[in-house]
PDB file of N, CA and C in Angstrom:
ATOM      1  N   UNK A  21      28.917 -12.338  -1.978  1.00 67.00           N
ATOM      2  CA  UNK A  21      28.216 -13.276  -2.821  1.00 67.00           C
ATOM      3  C   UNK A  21      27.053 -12.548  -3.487  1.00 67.00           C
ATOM      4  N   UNK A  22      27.355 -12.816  -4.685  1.00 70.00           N
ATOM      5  CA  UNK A  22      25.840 -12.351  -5.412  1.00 70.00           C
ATOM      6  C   UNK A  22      24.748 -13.486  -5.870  1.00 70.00           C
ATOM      7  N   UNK A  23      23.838 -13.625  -5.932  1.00 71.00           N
ATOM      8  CA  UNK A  23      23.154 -14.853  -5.781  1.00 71.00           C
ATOM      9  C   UNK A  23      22.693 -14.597  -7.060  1.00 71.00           C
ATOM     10  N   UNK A  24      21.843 -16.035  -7.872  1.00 70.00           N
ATOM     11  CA  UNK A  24      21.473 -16.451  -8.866  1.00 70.00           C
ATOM     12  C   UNK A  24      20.192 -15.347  -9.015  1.00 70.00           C
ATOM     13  N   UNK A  25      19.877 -14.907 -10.637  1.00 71.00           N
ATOM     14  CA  UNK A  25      18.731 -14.025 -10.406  1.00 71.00           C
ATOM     15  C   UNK A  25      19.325 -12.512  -9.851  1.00 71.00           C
ATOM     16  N   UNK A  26      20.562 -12.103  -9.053  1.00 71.00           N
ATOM     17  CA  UNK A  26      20.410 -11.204  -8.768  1.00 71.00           C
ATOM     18  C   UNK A  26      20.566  -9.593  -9.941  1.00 71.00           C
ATOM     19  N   UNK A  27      20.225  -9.013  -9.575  1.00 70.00           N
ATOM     20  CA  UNK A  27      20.816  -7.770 -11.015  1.00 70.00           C
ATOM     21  C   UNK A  27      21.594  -6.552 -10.251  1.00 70.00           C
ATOM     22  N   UNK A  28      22.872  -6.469 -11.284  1.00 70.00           N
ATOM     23  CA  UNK A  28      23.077  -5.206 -10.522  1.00 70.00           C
ATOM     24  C   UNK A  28      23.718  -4.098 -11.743  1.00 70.00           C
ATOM     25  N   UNK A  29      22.993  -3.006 -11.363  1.00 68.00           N
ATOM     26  CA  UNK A  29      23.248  -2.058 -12.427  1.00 68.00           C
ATOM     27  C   UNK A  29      24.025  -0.359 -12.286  1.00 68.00           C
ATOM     28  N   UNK A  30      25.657  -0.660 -12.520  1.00 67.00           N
ATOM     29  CA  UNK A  30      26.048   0.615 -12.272  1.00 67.00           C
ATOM     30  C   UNK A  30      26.844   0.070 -11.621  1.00 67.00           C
ATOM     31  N   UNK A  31      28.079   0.917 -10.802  1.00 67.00           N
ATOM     32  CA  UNK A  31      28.915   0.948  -9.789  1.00 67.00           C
ATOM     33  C   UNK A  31      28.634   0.693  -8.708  1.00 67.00           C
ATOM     34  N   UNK A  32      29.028  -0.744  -8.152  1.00 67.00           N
ATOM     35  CA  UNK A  32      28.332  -0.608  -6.833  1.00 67.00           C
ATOM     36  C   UNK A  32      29.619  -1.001  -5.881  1.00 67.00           C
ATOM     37  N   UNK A  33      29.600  -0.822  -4.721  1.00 68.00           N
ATOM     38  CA  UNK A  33      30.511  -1.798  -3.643  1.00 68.00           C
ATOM     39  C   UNK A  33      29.982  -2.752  -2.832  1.00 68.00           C
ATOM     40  N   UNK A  34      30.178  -3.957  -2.796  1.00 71.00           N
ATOM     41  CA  UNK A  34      30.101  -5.042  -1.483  1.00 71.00           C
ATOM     42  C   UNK A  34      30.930  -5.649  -0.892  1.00 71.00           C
ATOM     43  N   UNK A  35      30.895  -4.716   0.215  1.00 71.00           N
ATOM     44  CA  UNK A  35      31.824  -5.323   1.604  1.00 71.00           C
ATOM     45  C   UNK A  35      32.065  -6.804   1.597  1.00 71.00           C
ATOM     46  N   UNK A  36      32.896  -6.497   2.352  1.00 75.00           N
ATOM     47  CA  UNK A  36      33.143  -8.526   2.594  1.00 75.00           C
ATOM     48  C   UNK A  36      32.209  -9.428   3.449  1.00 75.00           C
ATOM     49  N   UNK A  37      31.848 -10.493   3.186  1.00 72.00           N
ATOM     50  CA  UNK A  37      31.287 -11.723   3.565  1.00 72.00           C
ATOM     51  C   UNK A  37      30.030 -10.902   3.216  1.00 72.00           C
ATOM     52  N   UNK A  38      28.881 -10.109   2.990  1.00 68.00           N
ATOM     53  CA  UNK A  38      27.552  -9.606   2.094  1.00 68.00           C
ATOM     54  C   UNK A  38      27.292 -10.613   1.251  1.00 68.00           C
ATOM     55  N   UNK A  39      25.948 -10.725   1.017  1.00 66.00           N
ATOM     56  CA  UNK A  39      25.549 -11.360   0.399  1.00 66.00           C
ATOM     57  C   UNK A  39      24.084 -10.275  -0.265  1.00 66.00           C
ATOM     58  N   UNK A  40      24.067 -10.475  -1.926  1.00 62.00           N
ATOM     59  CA  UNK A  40      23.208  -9.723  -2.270  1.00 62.00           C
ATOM     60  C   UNK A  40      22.309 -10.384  -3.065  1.00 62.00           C
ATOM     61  N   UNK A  41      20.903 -10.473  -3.062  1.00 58.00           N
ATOM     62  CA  UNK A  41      20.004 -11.528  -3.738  1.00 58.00           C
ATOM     63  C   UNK A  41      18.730 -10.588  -4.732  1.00 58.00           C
ATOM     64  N   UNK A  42      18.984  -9.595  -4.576  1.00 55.00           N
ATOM     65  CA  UNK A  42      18.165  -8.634  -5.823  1.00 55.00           C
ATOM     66  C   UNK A  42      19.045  -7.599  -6.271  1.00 55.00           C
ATOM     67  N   UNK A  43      17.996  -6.664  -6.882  1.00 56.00           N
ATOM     68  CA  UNK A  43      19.196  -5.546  -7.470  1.00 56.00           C
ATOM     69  C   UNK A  43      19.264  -4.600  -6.695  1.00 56.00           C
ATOM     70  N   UNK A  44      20.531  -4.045  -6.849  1.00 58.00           N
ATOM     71  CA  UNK A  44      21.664  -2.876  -6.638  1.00 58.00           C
ATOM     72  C   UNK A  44      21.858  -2.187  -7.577  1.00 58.00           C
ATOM     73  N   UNK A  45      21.605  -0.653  -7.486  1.00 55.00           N
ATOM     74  CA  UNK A  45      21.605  -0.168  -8.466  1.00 55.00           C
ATOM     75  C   UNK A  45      22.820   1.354  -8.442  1.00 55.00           C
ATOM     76  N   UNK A  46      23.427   2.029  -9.470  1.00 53.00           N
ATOM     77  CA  UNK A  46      24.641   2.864  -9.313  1.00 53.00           C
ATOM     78  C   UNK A  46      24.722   3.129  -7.899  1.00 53.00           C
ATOM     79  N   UNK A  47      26.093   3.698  -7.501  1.00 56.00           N
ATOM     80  CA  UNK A  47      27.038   4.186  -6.045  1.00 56.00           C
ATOM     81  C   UNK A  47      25.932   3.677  -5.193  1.00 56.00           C
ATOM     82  N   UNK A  48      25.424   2.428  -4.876  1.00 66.00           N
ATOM     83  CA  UNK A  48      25.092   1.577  -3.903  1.00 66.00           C
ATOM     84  C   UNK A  48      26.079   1.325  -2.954  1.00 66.00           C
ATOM     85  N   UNK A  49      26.026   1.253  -1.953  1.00 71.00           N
ATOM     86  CA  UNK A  49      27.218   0.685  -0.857  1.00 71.00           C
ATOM     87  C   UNK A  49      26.496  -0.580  -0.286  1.00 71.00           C
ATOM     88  N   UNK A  50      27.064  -1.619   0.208  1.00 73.00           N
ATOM     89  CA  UNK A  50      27.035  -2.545   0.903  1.00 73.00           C
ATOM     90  C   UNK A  50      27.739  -2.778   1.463  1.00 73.00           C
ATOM     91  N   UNK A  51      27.499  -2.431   3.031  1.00 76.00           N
ATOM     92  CA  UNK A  51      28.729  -2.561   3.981  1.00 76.00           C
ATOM     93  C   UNK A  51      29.061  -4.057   4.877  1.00 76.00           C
ATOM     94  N   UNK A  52      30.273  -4.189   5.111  1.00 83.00           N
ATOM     95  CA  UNK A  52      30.478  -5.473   5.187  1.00 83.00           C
ATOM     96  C   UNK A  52      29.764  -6.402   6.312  1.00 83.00           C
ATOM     97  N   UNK A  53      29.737  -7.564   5.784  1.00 82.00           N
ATOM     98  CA  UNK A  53      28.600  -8.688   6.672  1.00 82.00           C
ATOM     99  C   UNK A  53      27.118  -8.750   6.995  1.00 82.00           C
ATOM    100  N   UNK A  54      26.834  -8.114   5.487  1.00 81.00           N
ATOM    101  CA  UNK A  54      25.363  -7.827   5.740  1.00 81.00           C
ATOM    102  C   UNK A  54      24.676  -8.617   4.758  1.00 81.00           C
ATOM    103  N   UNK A  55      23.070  -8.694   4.497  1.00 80.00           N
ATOM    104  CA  UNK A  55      22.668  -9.214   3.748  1.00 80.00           C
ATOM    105  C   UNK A  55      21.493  -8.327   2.999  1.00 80.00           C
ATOM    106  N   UNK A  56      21.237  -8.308   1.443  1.00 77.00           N
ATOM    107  CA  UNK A  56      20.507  -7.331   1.048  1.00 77.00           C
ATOM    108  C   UNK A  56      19.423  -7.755   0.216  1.00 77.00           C
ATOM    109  N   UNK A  57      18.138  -7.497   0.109  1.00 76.00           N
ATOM    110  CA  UNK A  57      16.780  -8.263  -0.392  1.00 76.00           C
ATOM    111  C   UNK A  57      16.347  -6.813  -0.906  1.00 76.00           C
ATOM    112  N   UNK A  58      15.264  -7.338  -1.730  1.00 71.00           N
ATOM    113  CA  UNK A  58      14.232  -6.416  -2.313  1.00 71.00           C
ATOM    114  C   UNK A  58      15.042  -5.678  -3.506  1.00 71.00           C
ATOM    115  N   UNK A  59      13.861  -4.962  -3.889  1.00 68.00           N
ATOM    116  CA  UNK A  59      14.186  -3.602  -4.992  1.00 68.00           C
ATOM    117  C   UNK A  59      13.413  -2.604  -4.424  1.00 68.00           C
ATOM    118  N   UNK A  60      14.363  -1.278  -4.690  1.00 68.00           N
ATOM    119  CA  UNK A  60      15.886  -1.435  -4.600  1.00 68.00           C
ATOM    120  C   UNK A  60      16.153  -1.827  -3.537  1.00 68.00           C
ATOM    121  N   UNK A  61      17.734  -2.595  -3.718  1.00 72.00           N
ATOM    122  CA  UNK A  61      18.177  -3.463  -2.380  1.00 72.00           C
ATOM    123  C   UNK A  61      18.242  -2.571  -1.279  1.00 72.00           C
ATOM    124  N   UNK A  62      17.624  -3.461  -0.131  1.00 74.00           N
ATOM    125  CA  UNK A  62      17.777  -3.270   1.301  1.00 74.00           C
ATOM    126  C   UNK A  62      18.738  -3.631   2.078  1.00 74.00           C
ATOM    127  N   UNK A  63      19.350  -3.358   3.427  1.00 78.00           N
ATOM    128  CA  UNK A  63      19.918  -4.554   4.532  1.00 78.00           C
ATOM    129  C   UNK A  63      18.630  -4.743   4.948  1.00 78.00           C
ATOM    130  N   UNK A  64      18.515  -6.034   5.590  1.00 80.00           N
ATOM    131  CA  UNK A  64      18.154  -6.872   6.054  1.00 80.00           C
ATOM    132  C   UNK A  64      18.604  -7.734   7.299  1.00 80.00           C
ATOM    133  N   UNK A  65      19.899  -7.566   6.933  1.00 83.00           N
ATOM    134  CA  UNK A  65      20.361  -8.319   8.093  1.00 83.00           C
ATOM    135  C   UNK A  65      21.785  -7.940   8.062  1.00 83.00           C
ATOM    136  N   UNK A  66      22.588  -7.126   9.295  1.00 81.00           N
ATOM    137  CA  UNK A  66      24.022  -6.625   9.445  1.00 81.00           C
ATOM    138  C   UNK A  66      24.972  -7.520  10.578  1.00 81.00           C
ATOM    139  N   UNK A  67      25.601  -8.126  10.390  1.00 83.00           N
ATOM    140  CA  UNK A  67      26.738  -8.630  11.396  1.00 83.00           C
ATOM    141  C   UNK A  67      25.848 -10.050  12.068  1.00 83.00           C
ATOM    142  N   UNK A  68      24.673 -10.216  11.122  1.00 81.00           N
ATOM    143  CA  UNK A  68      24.275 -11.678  11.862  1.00 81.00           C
ATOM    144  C   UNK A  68      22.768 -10.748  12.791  1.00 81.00           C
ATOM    145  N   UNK A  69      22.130  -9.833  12.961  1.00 83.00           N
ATOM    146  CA  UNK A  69      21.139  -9.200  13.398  1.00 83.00           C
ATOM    147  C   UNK A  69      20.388  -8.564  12.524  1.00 83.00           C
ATOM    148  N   UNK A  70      19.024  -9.509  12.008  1.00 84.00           N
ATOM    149  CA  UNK A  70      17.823  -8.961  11.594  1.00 84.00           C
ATOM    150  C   UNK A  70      17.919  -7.293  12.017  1.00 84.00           C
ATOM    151  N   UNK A  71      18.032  -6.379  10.938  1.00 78.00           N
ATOM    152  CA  UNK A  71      17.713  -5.227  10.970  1.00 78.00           C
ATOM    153  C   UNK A  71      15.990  -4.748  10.753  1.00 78.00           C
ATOM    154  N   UNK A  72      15.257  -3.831  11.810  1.00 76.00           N
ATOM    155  CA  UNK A  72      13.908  -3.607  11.808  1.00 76.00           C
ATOM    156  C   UNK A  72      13.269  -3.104  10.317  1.00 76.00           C
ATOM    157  N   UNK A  73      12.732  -3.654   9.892  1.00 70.00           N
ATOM    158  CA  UNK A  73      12.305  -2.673   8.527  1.00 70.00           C
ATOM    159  C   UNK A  73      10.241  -2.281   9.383  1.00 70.00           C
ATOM    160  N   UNK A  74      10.119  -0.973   8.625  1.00 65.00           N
ATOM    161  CA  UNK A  74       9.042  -0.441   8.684  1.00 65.00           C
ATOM    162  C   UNK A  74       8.056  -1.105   7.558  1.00 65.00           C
ATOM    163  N   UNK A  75       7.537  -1.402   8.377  1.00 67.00           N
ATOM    164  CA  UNK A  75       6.046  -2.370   7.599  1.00 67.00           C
ATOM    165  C   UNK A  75       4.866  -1.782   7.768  1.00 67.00           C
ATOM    166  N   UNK A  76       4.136  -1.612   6.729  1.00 65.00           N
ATOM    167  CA  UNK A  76       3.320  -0.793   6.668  1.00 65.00           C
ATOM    168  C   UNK A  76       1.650  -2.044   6.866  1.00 65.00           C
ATOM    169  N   UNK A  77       1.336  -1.337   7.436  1.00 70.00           N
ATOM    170  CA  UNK A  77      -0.723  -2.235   7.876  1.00 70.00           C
ATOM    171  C   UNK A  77      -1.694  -2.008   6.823  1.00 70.00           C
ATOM    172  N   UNK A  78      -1.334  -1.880   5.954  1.00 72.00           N
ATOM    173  CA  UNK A  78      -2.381  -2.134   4.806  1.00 72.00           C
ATOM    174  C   UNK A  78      -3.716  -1.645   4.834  1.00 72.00           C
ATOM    175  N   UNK A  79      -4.582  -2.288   6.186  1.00 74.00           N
ATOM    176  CA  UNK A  79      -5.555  -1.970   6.648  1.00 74.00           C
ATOM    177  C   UNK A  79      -5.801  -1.258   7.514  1.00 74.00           C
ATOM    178  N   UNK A  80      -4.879  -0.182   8.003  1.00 74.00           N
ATOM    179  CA  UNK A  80      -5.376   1.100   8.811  1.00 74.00           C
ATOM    180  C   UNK A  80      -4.384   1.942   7.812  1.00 74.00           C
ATOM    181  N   UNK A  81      -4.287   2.432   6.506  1.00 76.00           N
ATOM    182  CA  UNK A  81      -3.563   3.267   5.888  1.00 76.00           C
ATOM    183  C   UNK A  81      -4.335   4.539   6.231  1.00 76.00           C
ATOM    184  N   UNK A  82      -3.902   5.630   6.012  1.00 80.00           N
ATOM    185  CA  UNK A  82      -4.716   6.929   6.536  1.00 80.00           C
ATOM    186  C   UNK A  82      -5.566   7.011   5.303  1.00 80.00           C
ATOM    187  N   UNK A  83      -6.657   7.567   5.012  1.00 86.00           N
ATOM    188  CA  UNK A  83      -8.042   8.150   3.683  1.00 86.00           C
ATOM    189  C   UNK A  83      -7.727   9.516   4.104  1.00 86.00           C
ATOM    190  N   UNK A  84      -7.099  10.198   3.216  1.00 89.00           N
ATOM    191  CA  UNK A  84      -6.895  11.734   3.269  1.00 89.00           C
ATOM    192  C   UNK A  84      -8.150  12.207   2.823  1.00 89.00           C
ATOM    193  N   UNK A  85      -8.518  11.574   2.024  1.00 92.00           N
ATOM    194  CA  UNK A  85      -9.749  11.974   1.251  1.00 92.00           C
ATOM    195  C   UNK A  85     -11.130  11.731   2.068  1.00 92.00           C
ATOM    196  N   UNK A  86     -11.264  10.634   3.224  1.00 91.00           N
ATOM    197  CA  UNK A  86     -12.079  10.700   3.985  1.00 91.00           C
ATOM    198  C   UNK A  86     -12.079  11.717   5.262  1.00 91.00           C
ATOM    199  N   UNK A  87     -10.724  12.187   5.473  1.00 92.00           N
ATOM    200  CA  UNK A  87      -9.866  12.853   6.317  1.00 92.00           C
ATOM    201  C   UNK A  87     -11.183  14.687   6.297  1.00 92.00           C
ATOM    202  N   UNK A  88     -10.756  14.726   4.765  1.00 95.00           N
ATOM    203  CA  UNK A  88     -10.919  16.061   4.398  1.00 95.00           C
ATOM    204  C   UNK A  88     -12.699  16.060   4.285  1.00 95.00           C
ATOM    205  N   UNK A  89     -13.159  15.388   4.260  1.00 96.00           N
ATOM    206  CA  UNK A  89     -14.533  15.233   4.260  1.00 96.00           C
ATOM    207  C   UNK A  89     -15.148  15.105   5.997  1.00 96.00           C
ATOM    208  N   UNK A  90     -14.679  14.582   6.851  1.00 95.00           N
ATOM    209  CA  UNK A  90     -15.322  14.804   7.984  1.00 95.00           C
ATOM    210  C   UNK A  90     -14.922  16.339   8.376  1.00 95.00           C
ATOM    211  N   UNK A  91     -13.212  16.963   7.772  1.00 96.00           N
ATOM    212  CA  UNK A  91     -13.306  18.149   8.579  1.00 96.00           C
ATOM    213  C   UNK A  91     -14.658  19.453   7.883  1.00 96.00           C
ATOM    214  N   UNK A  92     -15.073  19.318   6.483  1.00 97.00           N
ATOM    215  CA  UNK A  92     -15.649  19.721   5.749  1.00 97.00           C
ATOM    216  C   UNK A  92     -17.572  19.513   6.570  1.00 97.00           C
ATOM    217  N   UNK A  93     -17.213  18.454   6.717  1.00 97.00           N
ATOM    218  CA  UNK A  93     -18.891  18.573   7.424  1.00 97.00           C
ATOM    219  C   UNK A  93     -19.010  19.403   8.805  1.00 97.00           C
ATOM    220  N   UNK A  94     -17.855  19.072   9.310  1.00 96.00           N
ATOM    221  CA  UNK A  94     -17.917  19.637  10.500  1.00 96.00           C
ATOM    222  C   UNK A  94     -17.807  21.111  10.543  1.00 96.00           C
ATOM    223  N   UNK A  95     -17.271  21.896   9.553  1.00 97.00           N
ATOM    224  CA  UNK A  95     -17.180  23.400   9.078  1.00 97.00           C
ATOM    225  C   UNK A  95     -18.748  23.576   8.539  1.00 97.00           C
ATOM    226  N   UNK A  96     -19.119  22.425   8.164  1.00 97.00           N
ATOM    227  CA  UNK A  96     -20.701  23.031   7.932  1.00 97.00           C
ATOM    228  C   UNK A  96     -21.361  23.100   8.514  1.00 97.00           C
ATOM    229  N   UNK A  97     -21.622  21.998   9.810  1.00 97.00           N
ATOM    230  CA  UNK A  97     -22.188  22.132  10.882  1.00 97.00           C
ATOM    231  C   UNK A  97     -22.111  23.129  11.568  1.00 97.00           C
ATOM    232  N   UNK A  98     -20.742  23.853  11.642  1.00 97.00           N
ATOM    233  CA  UNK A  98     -20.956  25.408  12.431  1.00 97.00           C
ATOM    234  C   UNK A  98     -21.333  26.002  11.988  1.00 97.00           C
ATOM    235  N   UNK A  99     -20.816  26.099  10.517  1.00 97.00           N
ATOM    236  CA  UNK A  99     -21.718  27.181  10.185  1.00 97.00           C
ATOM    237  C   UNK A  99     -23.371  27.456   9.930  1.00 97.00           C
ATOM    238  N   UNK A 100     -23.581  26.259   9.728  1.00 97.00           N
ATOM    239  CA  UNK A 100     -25.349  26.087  10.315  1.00 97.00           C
ATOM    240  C   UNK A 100     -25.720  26.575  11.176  1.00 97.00           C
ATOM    241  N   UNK A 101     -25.171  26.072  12.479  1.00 96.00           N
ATOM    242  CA  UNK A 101     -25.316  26.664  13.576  1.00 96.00           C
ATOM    243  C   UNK A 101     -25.637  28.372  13.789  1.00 96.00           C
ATOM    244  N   UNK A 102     -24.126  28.804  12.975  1.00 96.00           N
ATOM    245  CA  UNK A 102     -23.873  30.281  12.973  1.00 96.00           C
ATOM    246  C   UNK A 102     -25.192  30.911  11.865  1.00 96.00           C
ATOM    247  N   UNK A 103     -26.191  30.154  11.333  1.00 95.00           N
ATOM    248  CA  UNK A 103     -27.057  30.836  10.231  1.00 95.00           C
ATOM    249  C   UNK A 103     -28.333  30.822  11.271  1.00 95.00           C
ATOM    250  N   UNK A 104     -27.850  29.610  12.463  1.00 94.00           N
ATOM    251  CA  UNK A 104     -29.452  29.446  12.829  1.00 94.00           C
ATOM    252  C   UNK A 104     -29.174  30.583  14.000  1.00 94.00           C
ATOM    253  N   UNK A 105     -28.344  31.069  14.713  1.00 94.00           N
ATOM    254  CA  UNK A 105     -28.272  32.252  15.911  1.00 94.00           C
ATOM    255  C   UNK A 105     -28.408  33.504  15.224  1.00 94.00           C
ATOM    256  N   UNK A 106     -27.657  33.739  13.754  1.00 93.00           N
ATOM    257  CA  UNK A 106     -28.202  34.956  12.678  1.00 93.00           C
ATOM    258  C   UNK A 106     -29.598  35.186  12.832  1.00 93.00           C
ATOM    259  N   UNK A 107     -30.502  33.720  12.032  1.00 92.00           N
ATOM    260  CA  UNK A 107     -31.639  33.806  12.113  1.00 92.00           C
ATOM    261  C   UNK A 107     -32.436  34.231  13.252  1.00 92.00           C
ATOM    262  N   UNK A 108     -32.215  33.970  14.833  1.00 91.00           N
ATOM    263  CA  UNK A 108     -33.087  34.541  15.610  1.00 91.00           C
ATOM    264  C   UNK A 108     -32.846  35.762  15.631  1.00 91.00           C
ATOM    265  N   UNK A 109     -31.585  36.421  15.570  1.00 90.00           N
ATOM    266  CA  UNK A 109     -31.225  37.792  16.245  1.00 90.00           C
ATOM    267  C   UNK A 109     -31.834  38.923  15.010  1.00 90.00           C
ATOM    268  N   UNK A 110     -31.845  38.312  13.641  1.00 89.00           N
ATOM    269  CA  UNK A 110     -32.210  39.477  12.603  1.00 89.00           C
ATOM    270  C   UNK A 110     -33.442  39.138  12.179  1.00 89.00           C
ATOM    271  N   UNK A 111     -34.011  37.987  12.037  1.00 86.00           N
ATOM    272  CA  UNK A 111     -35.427  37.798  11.375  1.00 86.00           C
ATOM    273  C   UNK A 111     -36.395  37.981  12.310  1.00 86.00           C
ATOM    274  N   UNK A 112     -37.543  38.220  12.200  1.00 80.00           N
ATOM    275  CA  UNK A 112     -38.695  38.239  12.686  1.00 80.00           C
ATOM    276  C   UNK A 112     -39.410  37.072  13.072  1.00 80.00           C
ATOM    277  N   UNK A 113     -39.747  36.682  14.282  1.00 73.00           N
ATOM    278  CA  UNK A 113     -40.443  35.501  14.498  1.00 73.00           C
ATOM    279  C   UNK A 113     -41.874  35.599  13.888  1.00 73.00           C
ATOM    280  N   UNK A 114     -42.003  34.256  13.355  1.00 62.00           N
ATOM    281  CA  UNK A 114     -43.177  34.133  12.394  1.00 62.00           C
ATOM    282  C   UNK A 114     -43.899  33.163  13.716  1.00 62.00           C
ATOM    283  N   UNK A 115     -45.168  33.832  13.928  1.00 54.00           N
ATOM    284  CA  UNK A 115     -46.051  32.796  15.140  1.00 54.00           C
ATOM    285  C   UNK A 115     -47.636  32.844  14.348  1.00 54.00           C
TER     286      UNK A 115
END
């Protein structure tokens, strides 16, 4: 079954008893007794069993860009460190 609204573009196959409710797009397969949602189409559901899809948390996505900034401070912090043990061993104490 292809449902109202659905689009499909190119060569596709659907198995028997499938049901497809968005688009399918060229050498798509749909294997039989399944059901297919989204763009581009998904299973969803095979032989009568909700298949797991990966869902993503929105609100813990990784900040690469915050990522690269704590390792960046922290390379500065040593090396601070490494300017302030320079400093005792070669400069002259000023008293």
């Amino acid at each position: 079954m292809i449902s109202a609204g659905a689009i499909v573009l190119g060569a596709i196959e659907i198995g028997e008893n499938s049901k497809n409710r968005r688009r399918l797009s060229g050498r798509q397969v749909v294997p039989a007794n399944c059901t297919v949602v989204g763009v581009p189409g998904r299973i969803v559901k095979q032989e009568g069993v909700k298949i797991k899809q990966l869902l993503l948390d929105h609100s813990n996505l990784p900040d690469p860009l915050a990522e690269r900034l704590e390792k960046l401070s922290h390379e500065i912090d040593l090396i601070e460190e490494h300017m302030e043990c320079w400093k005792k061993e070669h400069l002259p104490n000023k008293q």
